[in-house]
Amino acid sequence: MRHTWRWFGPVDKVTVQDAAQAGAEGIVSALHHIATGDVWPVDEIAKRHEAIKAGGLYWDVVESVPVSEDIKTQTGDWKTHIANWQETLRRLSASGIRTVCYNFMPVLDWTRTDLRWETRHGAKAMRFDLTDFAAFDIHILKRPGAKADYPDWLAEEAAKRFAGMPDTKIAALGRNIGAGLPGSADGYTLAQLLEKLRSYQGINRERLQQNLVDFLSEVTPVAEAVGINICAHGDDPPWPLLGLPRILSTEADYAHMLSKVDSRANGVTLCTGSLGARADNDLPLIASRFADRIHFVHLRNVTRDTDTVPCSFFEDEHLEGATDMVAVIAALLAEEARRRAEGREDHTIPMRPDHGQEILDDLTRGAQPGYPAIGRLKGLAELRGIERTLSHSHFGLTGGTR
C-alpha cells in the first residue's frame, strides 16, 4: 500500500515535512476554502500541489470534493453543482490526481460528541456518546419528534444527563456536533442545523439512495474518461442521526451502490473505523468482497461500549479496538498482488492512518482534533509493521517485499 497522510493545508499545525518524517509517502488534501458546489480553480489546485512539493511529498489523494446538500436533496442548484463537480474532476485529473474521496452523509458529515475525550492512560481521543447525543437532540437542539426516535430507557437517561449538564458541556456539544467536515469552515448554529434538517423532509432512505445513484450516474462517466477513481466514504457513525437516513453504513449498502453504477471508477473508501462502529460489519470480509473496487483506505480502530446499533464508542489505538487489523491488511495486500498480476496501473492502494490519539507533545500542539502528529505517527508505524511482515517472502502473501 502507499502510505499517505491527511494534511489540511497551510493552516494545519502538522506540516508536510512532519508527515514525511513520520514515514508518509504521499499527502491527502483538499481545498477546504473553496465553497461547496463551486468549481475548484486551476490556480488553487496548482498552489496546493506546490505547497505539498515544498514539504518534500506529492499530492496523491483528494479528500474530499464535497457533495452539496442541493445534490443530496436534488433541490436548488443541484444540477449546476453536479456540472461543477464534473469540471473539478477534469481539472484534478489534468493536475495528476487519480483518486478522489467523497461522502454522501446528509447535513452532518461526521459526528462526535467529544473531540478530546480522556482515555485510560491520559491520551485524548474522539468519542461518540449515545446518551450525550440523545440529550443534545431532545433537550438542546429540541428537534421536533426527537424523543420518539429513541427507546424509552435512553430518553430517560438523556433527560437525567441533561439535568446535570453544566453550561460549558451544553455549549461544547453544540460545537462538536455541528462542527462540519474536518478542516472546513462549515459548521452550524442550532438554528441553522434545524433549518438544514427541515430541507430533508420527505426524503427517506430509498429516496436518498436513488439520489446517490443519480449523482454517480452523472459523475462516474467523467471519472472514467479522465482516469480518476472516485470512492465513497461510509457513514460516520453508521446509523441514522437526527431523523436523517444513512445509506452507506453496511456491506449491503455498498453492494447496492456498486451494483447500480457498475464501473471500476465508482468505488469504495474503506474506512475501518466508520464501518467498525457496528458489530454486524465484518471488516476483513468487506475488504475481501469489495477488493476490486477499493480505491482508498482509512485504517483506524474503535472500541464500542456495547455491540448494539447504535452505541457509544471511542477512537482506540490502531491495533486495539474491535477490528482485526491484521486480517484487513492481509486482504488488501492480497488484492494488490492480484492487481499486479492483472497488470492494473492502480495496483497500489493508497492508505492513511486515520485519526489518532493525542499523546506526548500532541497534547499541547493544538492540531485538528483526530489528526495529531505523534498519534498518527505511532499508528502509521504499527500499520506499516504489519504490512512489512505480511509482505515478507517468508509468508508468501505478496511474493516478497515491495
XYZ file of C-alpha atoms in Angstrom:
402
model
C 0.000 0.000 0.000
C 1.022 3.604 -0.451
C 1.264 5.297 2.923
C -0.400 8.697 2.877
C -1.158 11.395 5.417
C -4.001 13.852 5.643
C -2.951 17.490 5.517
C -5.416 20.376 5.859
C -3.298 22.918 4.058
C -1.241 25.854 5.313
C -3.464 26.267 8.396
C -2.577 22.750 9.586
C -0.359 22.730 12.678
C 1.118 19.425 11.470
C 3.277 20.168 8.437
C 4.023 18.203 5.279
C 7.587 17.860 6.498
C 6.232 16.364 9.753
C 4.330 13.841 7.628
C 7.479 12.938 5.689
C 9.419 12.437 8.907
C 6.590 10.216 10.192
C 7.094 7.912 7.205
C 4.335 9.081 4.862
C 4.930 8.690 1.135
C 2.158 10.978 -0.090
C -0.395 13.554 1.022
C -4.193 13.522 1.166
C -5.604 17.038 0.979
C -8.448 19.227 -0.279
C -9.264 22.861 -0.959
C -11.423 23.402 2.107
C -11.579 27.145 1.490
C -13.489 26.714 -1.787
C -17.243 26.901 -1.247
C -19.128 23.621 -1.575
C -20.666 23.385 -5.031
C -18.117 25.660 -6.733
C -15.579 24.574 -9.344
C -12.069 24.304 -7.924
C -9.886 26.968 -9.600
C -6.898 25.691 -11.581
C -4.528 28.099 -9.861
C -5.670 26.986 -6.400
C -5.134 23.327 -7.331
C -1.636 24.182 -8.569
C -0.896 26.188 -5.425
C -1.777 23.206 -3.226
C 0.433 20.904 -5.315
C 3.337 23.322 -4.936
C 2.845 23.695 -1.171
C 2.968 19.911 -0.773
C 6.017 19.539 -3.030
C 7.798 22.215 -0.997
C 7.430 19.938 2.028
C 9.002 17.026 0.183
C 5.942 14.958 -0.806
C 3.289 14.790 -3.541
C -0.490 15.188 -3.515
C -1.833 11.664 -4.042
C -5.497 11.731 -2.999
C -8.188 14.410 -2.784
C -10.323 14.106 0.328
C -12.826 15.450 -0.339
C -14.577 17.163 -3.167
C -17.679 17.887 -1.070
C -21.110 16.899 -2.356
C -23.539 19.733 -1.695
C -26.796 19.383 0.196
C -28.508 20.551 -3.002
C -27.153 17.458 -4.789
C -28.138 15.159 -1.951
C -31.697 16.513 -1.870
C -31.947 17.266 -5.621
C -33.116 20.793 -4.900
C -31.881 24.305 -5.664
C -28.721 24.425 -7.786
C -28.108 20.675 -7.742
C -27.661 20.303 -11.499
C -25.150 23.145 -11.605
C -23.316 21.644 -8.646
C -23.052 18.284 -10.427
C -21.659 20.017 -13.526
C -19.156 21.802 -11.293
C -18.192 18.511 -9.633
C -17.552 17.039 -13.079
C -15.405 20.001 -14.094
C -13.423 19.772 -10.852
C -12.664 16.126 -11.682
C -11.340 17.182 -15.084
C -9.102 19.828 -13.534
C -7.808 17.498 -10.845
C -7.006 14.850 -13.430
C -5.116 17.385 -15.529
C -3.014 18.165 -12.433
C -2.152 14.491 -11.907
C -4.705 13.421 -9.263
C -6.069 9.900 -9.749
C -8.110 9.289 -6.576
C -10.977 11.400 -5.207
C -12.817 10.578 -1.983
C -16.277 11.947 -1.123
C -19.191 11.172 1.172
C -22.978 11.310 0.883
C -23.943 11.856 4.521
C -26.850 14.279 4.915
C -26.179 17.509 6.859
C -23.711 16.076 9.402
C -20.729 14.636 7.552
C -19.291 13.037 10.677
C -20.379 13.252 14.279
C -18.640 13.071 17.636
C -19.894 14.316 20.975
C -16.400 14.755 22.433
C -13.381 15.710 20.330
C -10.832 15.276 23.129
C -12.065 12.563 25.490
C -9.510 11.344 28.013
C -8.529 7.678 27.691
C -7.341 5.297 30.397
C -3.702 6.446 30.085
C -4.324 10.174 29.674
C -4.296 10.386 25.891
C -7.070 12.331 24.154
C -9.370 10.644 21.668
C -12.599 11.394 19.849
C -15.749 9.808 21.265
C -19.405 9.349 20.346
C -21.517 9.086 23.493
C -25.034 7.956 22.609
C -26.612 9.355 25.778
C -24.966 12.741 25.271
C -26.138 12.748 21.658
C -29.729 11.963 22.659
C -29.575 14.723 25.292
C -28.393 17.145 22.619
C -31.075 16.091 20.136
C -34.014 16.134 22.588
C -33.107 18.894 25.046
C -30.584 21.235 23.386
C -31.454 21.177 19.696
C -35.099 20.395 20.596
C -35.730 18.739 17.258
C -39.471 18.162 16.788
C -40.312 14.490 17.395
C -36.793 13.661 18.556
C -37.819 11.806 21.709
C -39.816 9.269 19.690
C -36.633 8.246 17.832
C -35.063 6.823 20.999
C -36.083 3.888 23.207
C -37.706 4.943 26.484
C -34.716 3.922 28.605
C -32.338 6.034 26.528
C -34.645 9.064 26.532
C -34.851 8.787 30.330
C -31.058 8.536 30.667
C -30.654 11.504 28.349
C -33.049 13.582 30.471
C -31.051 12.760 33.608
C -27.781 13.531 31.855
C -29.076 16.875 30.605
C -30.450 17.850 34.019
C -26.941 17.691 35.471
C -25.138 19.139 32.457
C -23.174 22.376 33.037
C -23.476 25.218 30.537
C -19.934 24.573 29.313
C -20.835 20.987 28.345
C -24.036 22.139 26.629
C -22.067 24.653 24.559
C -19.381 22.075 23.752
C -21.943 19.557 22.495
C -23.387 22.159 20.148
C -19.943 22.995 18.770
C -18.794 19.388 18.430
C -21.914 18.001 16.786
C -22.329 20.934 14.402
C -18.637 21.132 13.533
C -18.825 20.106 9.858
C -16.116 18.317 7.911
C -12.622 18.268 9.406
C -10.628 21.198 8.098
C -13.604 23.012 6.626
C -15.020 26.355 7.639
C -18.521 24.884 7.539
C -20.481 24.401 10.714
C -23.963 25.044 12.023
C -25.585 27.004 14.800
C -28.588 25.278 16.386
C -30.982 27.355 14.300
C -29.069 26.605 11.097
C -28.971 22.899 11.914
C -32.751 22.780 12.419
C -33.225 24.577 9.104
C -30.976 22.076 7.327
C -32.903 19.189 8.853
C -36.150 20.646 7.522
C -34.694 20.576 3.997
C -34.718 16.756 4.201
C -38.426 16.448 4.955
C -39.906 13.828 2.642
C -36.522 12.288 1.828
C -36.407 8.745 3.171
C -33.680 6.143 2.877
C -34.821 4.881 -0.527
C -35.005 8.389 -1.961
C -31.534 9.282 -0.695
C -30.156 6.037 -2.134
C -31.627 6.935 -5.521
C -30.208 10.444 -5.314
C -26.754 8.917 -4.757
C -27.222 6.644 -7.769
C -28.355 9.617 -9.867
C -25.257 11.583 -8.794
C -22.941 8.677 -9.590
C -24.616 8.097 -12.944
C -23.596 11.640 -13.898
C -20.077 11.852 -12.455
C -18.757 8.307 -12.958
C -18.543 8.546 -16.777
C -16.484 11.712 -16.381
C -14.222 9.993 -13.837
C -13.750 7.085 -16.264
C -12.940 9.445 -19.130
C -10.273 11.378 -17.206
C -8.721 8.393 -15.404
C -9.877 9.133 -11.856
C -11.222 6.643 -9.331
C -13.940 8.157 -7.131
C -14.583 6.415 -3.830
C -17.385 6.820 -1.316
C -16.603 7.088 2.390
C -19.037 5.366 4.719
C -21.413 6.963 7.199
C -19.749 8.072 10.417
C -21.231 6.830 12.647
C -23.013 4.169 10.570
C -26.640 4.655 11.645
C -29.370 7.300 11.272
C -28.929 10.562 13.197
C -31.346 13.427 13.891
C -34.087 11.699 11.936
C -31.945 11.636 8.775
C -31.418 8.494 6.691
C -27.993 6.905 6.252
C -27.216 4.889 3.134
C -23.549 3.755 3.343
C -23.445 2.037 6.721
C -23.258 -1.686 5.916
C -21.923 -4.212 3.443
C -25.377 -4.358 1.837
C -25.412 -0.583 1.369
C -22.118 -0.636 -0.519
C -23.228 -3.631 -2.579
C -26.309 -1.677 -3.667
C -24.296 1.405 -4.669
C -21.685 -0.575 -6.606
C -24.236 -2.689 -8.449
C -26.331 0.285 -9.533
C -23.347 2.053 -11.123
C -21.183 -0.901 -12.108
C -17.932 0.745 -13.109
C -14.487 0.230 -11.643
C -14.167 4.023 -11.422
C -17.059 4.011 -8.937
C -15.529 2.588 -5.799
C -15.104 2.453 -2.062
C -13.141 4.341 0.541
C -12.792 1.519 3.056
C -12.859 3.173 6.481
C -12.390 0.520 9.144
C -13.282 2.999 11.872
C -16.598 4.172 10.449
C -17.848 0.719 9.484
C -16.261 -0.771 12.613
C -18.615 1.143 14.881
C -21.206 -1.544 14.004
C -20.649 -5.041 15.364
C -22.503 -6.526 12.374
C -19.889 -5.205 9.912
C -17.187 -7.835 9.329
C -14.316 -5.664 8.090
C -11.998 -8.411 6.754
C -14.965 -9.890 4.876
C -15.973 -6.482 3.477
C -12.366 -5.824 2.416
C -12.321 -9.130 0.556
C -15.762 -8.805 -1.015
C -15.236 -5.314 -2.444
C -11.486 -5.624 -3.001
C -11.675 -4.877 -6.726
C -13.468 -1.567 -6.050
C -11.469 -0.353 -3.040
C -9.534 2.730 -4.175
C -8.587 4.294 -0.849
C -8.285 3.010 2.717
C -8.624 4.639 6.134
C -7.174 2.383 8.796
C -8.305 3.124 12.347
C -9.965 1.261 15.182
C -12.814 1.954 17.572
C -13.855 0.345 20.830
C -17.603 0.037 21.254
C -19.260 0.242 24.681
C -21.800 -2.355 23.505
C -22.464 -4.330 20.327
C -25.893 -2.759 19.832
C -26.748 -0.411 16.957
C -26.478 2.461 17.704
C -23.926 2.505 20.505
C -21.304 4.629 22.214
C -17.680 4.217 21.107
C -14.292 5.912 21.157
C -11.337 6.061 18.772
C -8.896 3.480 20.128
C -5.267 2.866 19.228
C -4.844 1.487 15.716
C -4.176 -2.107 16.735
C -6.711 -2.144 19.554
C -10.472 -1.996 19.259
C -12.865 -4.386 17.586
C -11.425 -4.619 14.069
C -8.905 -7.322 13.227
C -6.430 -5.001 11.531
C -4.030 -7.786 10.568
C -6.774 -9.612 8.677
C -7.887 -6.416 6.924
C -4.356 -5.576 5.794
C -3.841 -9.174 4.620
C -6.953 -8.896 2.438
C -5.741 -5.603 0.949
C -2.265 -6.958 0.212
C -3.786 -9.994 -1.488
C -5.829 -7.638 -3.688
C -2.733 -5.614 -4.569
C -0.947 -8.809 -5.619
C -3.938 -9.768 -7.772
C -3.957 -6.345 -9.438
C -0.239 -6.507 -10.171
C -0.685 -9.895 -11.800
C -3.523 -8.416 -13.861
C -1.326 -5.524 -14.947
C -3.524 -2.800 -13.448
C -1.989 0.660 -13.162
C -3.845 1.206 -9.878
C -2.370 -1.882 -8.232
C -1.058 0.099 -5.236
C -3.868 1.177 -2.927
C -3.347 4.457 -1.045
C -3.824 4.091 2.704
C -3.650 6.569 5.518
C -3.611 6.095 9.290
C -6.992 7.617 10.056
C -7.283 9.715 13.170
C -5.067 9.038 16.128
C -4.968 9.688 19.830
C -3.248 12.819 21.089
C -0.204 11.674 23.033
C 3.037 13.238 24.302
C 3.624 16.616 22.618
C 0.320 16.335 20.714
C -1.405 17.345 23.946
C -0.050 20.893 23.654
C 0.209 21.317 19.866
C -3.497 22.064 19.357
C -3.824 20.345 15.979
C -7.093 19.432 14.279
C -8.967 17.006 16.591
C -8.299 13.441 15.485
C -5.282 14.422 13.413
C -2.310 14.747 15.781
C 1.289 14.339 14.670
C 2.642 11.764 17.111
C -0.568 9.752 17.485
C -0.730 9.242 13.733
C 2.999 8.574 13.516
C 2.513 5.790 16.055
C -0.435 4.404 14.115
C 1.386 4.518 10.785
C 4.405 2.768 12.284
C 2.210 -0.011 13.657
C 0.302 -0.450 10.407
C 3.488 -0.341 8.343
C 4.960 -3.031 10.585
C 2.021 -5.328 9.895
C 2.277 -4.705 6.168
C 6.025 -5.248 6.069
C 5.672 -8.511 7.996
C 2.865 -9.868 5.826
C 4.744 -8.806 2.671
C 7.887 -10.688 3.627
C 8.755 -13.611 1.380
C 8.609 -15.904 4.399
C 4.829 -15.564 4.393
C 4.387 -15.749 0.632
C 1.355 -13.441 0.611
C 2.586 -10.938 -1.953
C 5.614 -12.670 -3.385
C 8.209 -10.657 -1.488
C 8.757 -7.197 -0.165
C 7.907 -4.125 -2.220
